[in-house]
Short mmCIF file of C-alpha atoms in Angstrom, two decimals:
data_model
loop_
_atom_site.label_atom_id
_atom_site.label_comp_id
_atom_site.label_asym_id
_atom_site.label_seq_id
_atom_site.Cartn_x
_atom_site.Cartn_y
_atom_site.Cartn_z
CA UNK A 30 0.00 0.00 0.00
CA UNK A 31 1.41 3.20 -0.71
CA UNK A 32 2.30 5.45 2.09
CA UNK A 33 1.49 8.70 0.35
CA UNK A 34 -2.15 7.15 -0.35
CA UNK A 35 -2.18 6.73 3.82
CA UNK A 36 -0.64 9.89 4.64
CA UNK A 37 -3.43 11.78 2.64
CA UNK A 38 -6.05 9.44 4.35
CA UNK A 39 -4.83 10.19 7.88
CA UNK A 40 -4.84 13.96 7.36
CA UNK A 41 -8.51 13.93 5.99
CA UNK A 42 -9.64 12.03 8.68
CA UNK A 43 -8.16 14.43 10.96
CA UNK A 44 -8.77 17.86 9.21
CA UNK A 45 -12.45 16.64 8.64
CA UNK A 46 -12.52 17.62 5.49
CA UNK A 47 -10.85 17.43 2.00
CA UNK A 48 -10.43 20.89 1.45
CA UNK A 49 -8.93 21.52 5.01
CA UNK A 50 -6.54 18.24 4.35
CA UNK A 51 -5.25 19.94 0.76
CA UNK A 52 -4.51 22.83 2.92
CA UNK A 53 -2.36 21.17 5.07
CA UNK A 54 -0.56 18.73 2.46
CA UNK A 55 -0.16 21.20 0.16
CA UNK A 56 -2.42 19.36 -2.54
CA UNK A 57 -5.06 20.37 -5.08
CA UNK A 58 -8.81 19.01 -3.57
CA UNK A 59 -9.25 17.24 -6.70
CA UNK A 60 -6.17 15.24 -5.89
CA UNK A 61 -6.76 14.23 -2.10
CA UNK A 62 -10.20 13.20 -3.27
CA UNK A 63 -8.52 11.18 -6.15
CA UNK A 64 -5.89 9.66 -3.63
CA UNK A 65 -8.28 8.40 -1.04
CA UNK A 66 -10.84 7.22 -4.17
CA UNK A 67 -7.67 5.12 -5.26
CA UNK A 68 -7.26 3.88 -1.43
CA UNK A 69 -11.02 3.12 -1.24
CA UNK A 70 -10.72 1.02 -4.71
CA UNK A 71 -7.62 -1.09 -3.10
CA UNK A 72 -9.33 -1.38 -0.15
CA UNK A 73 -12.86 -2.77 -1.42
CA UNK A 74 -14.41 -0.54 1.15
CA UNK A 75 -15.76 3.44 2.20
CA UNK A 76 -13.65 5.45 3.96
CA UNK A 77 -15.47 8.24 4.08
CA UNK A 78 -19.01 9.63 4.04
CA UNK A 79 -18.99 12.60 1.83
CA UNK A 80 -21.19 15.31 3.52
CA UNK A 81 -22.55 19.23 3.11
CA UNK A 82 -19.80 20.15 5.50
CA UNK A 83 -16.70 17.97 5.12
CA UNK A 84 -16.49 14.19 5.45
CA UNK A 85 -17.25 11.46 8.29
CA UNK A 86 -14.94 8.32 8.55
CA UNK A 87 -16.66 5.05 8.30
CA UNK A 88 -16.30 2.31 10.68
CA UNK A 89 -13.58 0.43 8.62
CA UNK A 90 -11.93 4.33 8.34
CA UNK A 91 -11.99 4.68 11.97
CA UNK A 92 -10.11 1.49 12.10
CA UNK A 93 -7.52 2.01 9.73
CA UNK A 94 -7.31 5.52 11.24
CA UNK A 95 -6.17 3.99 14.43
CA UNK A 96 -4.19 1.46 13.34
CA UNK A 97 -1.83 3.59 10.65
CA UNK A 98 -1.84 6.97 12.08
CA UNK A 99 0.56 6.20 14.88
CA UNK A 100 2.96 4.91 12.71
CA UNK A 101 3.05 7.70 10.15
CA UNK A 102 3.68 10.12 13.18
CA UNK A 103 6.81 8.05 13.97
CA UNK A 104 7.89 7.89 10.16
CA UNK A 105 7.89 11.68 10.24
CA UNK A 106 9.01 11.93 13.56
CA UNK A 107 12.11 9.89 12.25
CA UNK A 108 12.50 11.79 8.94
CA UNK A 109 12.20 15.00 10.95
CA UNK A 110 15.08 14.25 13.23
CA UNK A 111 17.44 12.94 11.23
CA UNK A 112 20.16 10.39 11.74
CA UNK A 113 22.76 12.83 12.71
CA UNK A 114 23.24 13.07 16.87
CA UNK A 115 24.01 16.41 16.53
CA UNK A 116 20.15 17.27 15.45
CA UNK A 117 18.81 15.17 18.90
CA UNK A 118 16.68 18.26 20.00
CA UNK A 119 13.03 18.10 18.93
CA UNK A 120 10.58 20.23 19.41
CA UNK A 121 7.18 19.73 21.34
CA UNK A 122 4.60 22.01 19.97
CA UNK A 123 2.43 22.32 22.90
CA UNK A 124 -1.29 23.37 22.87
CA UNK A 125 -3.59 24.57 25.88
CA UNK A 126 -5.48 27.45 27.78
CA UNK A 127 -3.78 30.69 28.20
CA UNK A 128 -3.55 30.49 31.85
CA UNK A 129 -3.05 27.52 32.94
CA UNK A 130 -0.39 26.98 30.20
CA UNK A 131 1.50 30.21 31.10
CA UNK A 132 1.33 29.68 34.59
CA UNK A 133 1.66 25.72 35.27
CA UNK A 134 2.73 23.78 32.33
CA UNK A 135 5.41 25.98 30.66
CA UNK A 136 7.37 26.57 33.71
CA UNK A 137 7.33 22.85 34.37
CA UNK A 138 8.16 21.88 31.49
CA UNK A 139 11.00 23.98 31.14
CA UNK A 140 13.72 21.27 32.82
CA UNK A 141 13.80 19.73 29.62
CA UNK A 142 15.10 22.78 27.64
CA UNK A 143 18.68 21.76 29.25
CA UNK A 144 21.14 23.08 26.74
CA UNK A 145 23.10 19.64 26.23
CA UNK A 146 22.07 18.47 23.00
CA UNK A 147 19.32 16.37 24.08
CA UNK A 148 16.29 18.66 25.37
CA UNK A 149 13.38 19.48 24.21
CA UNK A 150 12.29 22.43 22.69
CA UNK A 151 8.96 24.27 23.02
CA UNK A 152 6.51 25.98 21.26
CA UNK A 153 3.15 26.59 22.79
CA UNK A 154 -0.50 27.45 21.26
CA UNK A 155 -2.52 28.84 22.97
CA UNK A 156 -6.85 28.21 22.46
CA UNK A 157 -10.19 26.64 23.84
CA UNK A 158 -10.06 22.56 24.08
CA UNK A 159 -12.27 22.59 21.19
CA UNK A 160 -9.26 24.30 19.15
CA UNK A 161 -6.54 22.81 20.74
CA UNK A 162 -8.24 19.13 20.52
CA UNK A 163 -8.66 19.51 16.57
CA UNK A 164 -5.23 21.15 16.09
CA UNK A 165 -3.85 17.92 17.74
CA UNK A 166 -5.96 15.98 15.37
CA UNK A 167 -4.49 17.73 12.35
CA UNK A 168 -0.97 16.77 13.62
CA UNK A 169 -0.28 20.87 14.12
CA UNK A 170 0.72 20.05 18.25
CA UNK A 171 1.89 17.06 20.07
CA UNK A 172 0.32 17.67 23.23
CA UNK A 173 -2.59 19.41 24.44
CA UNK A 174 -4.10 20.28 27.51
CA UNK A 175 -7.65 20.24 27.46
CA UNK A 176 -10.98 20.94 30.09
CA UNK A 177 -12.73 18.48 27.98
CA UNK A 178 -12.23 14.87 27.28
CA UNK A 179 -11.74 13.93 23.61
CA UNK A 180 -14.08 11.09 21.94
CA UNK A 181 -12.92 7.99 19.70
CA UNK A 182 -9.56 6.67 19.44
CA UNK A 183 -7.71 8.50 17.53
CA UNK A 184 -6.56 10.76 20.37
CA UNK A 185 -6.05 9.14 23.80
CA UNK A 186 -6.81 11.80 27.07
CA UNK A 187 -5.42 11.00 30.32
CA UNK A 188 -6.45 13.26 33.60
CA UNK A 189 -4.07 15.74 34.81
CA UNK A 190 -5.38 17.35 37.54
CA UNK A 191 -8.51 18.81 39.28
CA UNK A 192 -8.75 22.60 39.64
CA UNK A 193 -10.64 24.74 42.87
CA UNK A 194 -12.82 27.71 41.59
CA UNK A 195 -13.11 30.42 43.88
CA UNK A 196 -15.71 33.19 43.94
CA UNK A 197 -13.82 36.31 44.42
CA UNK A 198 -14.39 40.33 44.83
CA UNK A 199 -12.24 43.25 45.89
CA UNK A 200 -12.56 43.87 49.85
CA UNK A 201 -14.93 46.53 49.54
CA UNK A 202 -17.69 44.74 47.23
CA UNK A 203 -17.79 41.97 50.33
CA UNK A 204 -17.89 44.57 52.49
CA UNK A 205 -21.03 45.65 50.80
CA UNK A 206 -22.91 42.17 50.70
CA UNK A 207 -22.22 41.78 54.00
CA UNK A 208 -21.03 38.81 57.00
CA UNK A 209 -24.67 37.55 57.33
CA UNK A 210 -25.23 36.70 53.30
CA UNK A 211 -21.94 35.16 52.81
CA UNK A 212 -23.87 31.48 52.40
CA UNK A 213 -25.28 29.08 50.74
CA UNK A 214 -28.58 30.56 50.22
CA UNK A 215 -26.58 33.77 48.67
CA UNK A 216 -27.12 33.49 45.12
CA UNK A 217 -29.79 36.66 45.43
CA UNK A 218 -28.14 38.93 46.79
CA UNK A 219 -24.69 38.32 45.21
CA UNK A 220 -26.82 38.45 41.76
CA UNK A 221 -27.02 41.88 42.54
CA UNK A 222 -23.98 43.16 41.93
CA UNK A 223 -21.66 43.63 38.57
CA UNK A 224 -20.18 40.60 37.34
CA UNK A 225 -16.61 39.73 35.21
CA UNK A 226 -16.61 36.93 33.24
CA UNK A 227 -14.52 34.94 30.28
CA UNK A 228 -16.72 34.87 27.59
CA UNK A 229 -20.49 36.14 27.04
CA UNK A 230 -22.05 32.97 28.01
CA UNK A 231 -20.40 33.10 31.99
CA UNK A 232 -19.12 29.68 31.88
CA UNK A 233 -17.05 29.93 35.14
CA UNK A 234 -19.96 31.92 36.87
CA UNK A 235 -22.65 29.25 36.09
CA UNK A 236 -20.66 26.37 37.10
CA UNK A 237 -20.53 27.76 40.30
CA UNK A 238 -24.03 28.66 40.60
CA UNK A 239 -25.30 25.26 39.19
CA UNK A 240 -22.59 23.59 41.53
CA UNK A 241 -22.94 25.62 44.76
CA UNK A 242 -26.31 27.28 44.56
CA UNK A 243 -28.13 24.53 42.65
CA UNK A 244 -29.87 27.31 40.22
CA UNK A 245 -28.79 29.03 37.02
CA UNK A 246 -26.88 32.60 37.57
CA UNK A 247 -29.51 35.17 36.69
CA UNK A 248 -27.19 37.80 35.70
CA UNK A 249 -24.79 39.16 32.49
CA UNK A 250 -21.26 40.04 32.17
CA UNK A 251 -20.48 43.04 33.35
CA UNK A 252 -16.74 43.13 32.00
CA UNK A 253 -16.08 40.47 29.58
CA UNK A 254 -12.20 39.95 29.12
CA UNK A 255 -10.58 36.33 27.33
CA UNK A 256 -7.69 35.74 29.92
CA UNK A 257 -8.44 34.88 33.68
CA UNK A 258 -5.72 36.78 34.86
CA UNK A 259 -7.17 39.63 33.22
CA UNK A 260 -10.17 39.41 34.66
CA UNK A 261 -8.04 38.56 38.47
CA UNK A 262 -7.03 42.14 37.46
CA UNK A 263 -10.39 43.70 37.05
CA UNK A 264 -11.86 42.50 40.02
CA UNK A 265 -9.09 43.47 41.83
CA UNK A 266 -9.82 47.16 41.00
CA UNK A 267 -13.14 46.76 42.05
CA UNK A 268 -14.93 45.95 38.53
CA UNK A 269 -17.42 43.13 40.68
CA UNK A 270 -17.36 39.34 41.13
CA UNK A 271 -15.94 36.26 39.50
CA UNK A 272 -15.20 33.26 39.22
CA UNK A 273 -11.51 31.78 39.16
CA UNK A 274 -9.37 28.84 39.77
CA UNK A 275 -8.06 28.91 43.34
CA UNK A 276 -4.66 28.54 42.34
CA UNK A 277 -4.20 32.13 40.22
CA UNK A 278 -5.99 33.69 43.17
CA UNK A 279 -3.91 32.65 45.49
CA UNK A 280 -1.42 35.38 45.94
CA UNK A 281 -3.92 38.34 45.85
CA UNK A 282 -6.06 36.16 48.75
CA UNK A 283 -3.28 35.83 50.65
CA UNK A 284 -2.35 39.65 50.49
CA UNK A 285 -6.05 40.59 51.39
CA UNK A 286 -6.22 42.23 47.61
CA UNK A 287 -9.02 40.15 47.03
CA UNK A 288 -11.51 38.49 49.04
CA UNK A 289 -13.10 34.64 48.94
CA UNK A 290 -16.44 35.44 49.12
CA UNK A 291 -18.01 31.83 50.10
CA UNK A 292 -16.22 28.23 51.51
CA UNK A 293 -18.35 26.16 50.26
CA UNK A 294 -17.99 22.26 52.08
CA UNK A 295 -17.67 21.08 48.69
CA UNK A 296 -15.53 23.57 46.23
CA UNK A 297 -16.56 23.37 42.48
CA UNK A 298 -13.47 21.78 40.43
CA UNK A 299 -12.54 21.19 36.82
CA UNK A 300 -10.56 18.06 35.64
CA UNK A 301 -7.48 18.89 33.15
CA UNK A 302 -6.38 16.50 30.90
CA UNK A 303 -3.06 15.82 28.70
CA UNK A 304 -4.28 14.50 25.25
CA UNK A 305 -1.85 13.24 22.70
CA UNK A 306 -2.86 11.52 19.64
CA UNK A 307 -2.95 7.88 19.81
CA UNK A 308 0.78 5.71 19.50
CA UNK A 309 3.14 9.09 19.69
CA UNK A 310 3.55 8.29 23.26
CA UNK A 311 5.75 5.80 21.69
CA UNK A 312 8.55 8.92 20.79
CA UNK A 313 10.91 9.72 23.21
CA UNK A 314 10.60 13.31 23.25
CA UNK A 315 6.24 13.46 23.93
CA UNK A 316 6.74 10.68 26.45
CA UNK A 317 9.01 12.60 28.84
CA UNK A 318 6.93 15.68 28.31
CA UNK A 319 3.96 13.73 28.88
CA UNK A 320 5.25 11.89 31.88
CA UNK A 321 6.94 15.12 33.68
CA UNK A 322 3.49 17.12 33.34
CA UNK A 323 2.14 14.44 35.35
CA UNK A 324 4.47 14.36 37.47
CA UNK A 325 4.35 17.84 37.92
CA UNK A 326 0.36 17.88 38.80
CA UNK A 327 1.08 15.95 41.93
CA UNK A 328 1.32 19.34 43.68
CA UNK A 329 -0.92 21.22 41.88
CA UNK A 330 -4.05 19.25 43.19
#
């Protein structure tokens, strides 16, 4: 079977699509879509289900999927590095949350950048699971750190570690809610005041509400701001409440800057987990990165 006739299949059935996989191979459409018609002949069987928007893999594509694609990822892996001992460094292209990347896994990870001719280099990219899980698909990262768990096999997801939220404010906004509301039976009154959020649809804010209150959050973004340290920062000056993972919080709690406005017997968390794409465990250079994270998240539970 020819290996370019696999490659091609592997990258459609991670892009999604033919026109996203020409993209990345550097190929007309009209010849991925003859190369996996010539697979499909050999084969005897579908690959693919052509749809309005892109393609979905069959059962025996699937299969093949997980059987070839970790083998092709060591082909280039070996191609890429050479025979030559003098070219031992690869590079881990590393994909994950803003935060959480910046702040935990990049500064962990950075041991293995030893300048000895056998480290690792990084590069990290930074975007939502839902970006970072398909950019690991298309082969674009190695690693990925995710708040949601992939489905089928091509990638394989292993948990990394739970996170705290906190619901924070700047001392004066608790001083205004007051001791005596400071409960479980607070969502009123702490609806009340301005919130800062993530992202227009409050997704820290009402998984704390659904988790701690048992109700929906009836309230809207007052300041809405992509980065949770940017939005550590806003509430800091007094812009309102939010919602943030115990561990950024941390030094601003600890210097009275900000204020945790509940304790709740049972803190709302959110599992991490490392997701590489099935087999590339099997190359030296993802396997230590993969096994020093988790090292690493011992301490951050």
């Amino acid at each position: 079977m020819d290996l370019a006739l696999l490659r091609t299949f592997v990258t459609v059935h991670r892009a999604g699509s033919f026109t996203r996989a020409a993209a990345l191979l550097g190929l007309s459409q009209p010849a991925v879509t003859s190369q996996i018609r010539t697979l499909e002949r050999q084969l005897g069987r579908p690959l693919f289900l052509r749809q309005a928007r892109g393609v979905t893999p069959t059962t025996i594509g699937d299969e093949l999927a997980h059987k070839a694609a970790p083998h092709l990822d060591a082909l280039v892996e070996i191609t890429e590095a050479g025979l030559d001992e003098e070219s031992s460094v690869r590079t881990l292209h590393l994909a994950g949350p803003p935060e959480f990347t910046a702040e935990r896994a990049l500064p962990a990870l950075t041991a293995l950048t030893r300048d000895d001719g056998h480290g690792i280099a990084l590069r990290a990219t930074f975007g939502t699971a839902e970006e970072s899980l398909e950019g690991l698909g298309a082969g674009h990262h190695d690693l990925a750190i995710t708040t949601a768990r992939p489905r089928g096999a091509l990638l394989t997801a292993t948990p990394l570690c739970d996170e705290e939220h906190v619901l924070v404010a700047a001392p004066r906004w608790a001083a205004r809610i007051g001791p005596g509301k400071l409960h479980r039976d607070a969502a009123p009154s702490l609806e009340k005041f301005p919130v800062v959020e993530v992202h227009e649809s409050l997704p820290l804010v009402s998984r704390y509400w659904t988790a701690v209150f048992d109700t929906r959050p009836a309230v809207s973004g007052t300041v809405v701001v992509p980065d949770l340290r940017a939005v550590l920062a806003c509430v800091a000056s007094g812009a309102g409440l939010a919602v943030v993972p115990r561990y950024l919080a941390a030094p601003a709690l600890e210097s009275g800057e900000l204020v945790a406005l509940l304790d709740p017997p049972v803190p709302p968390l959110r599992t991490y987990f490392l997701v590489v794409r099935t087999g590339t465990l099997a190359l030296p250079h993802i396997a230590r990165a993969h096994e020093w994270l988790l090292r690493a998240a011992v301490d951050w539970t």
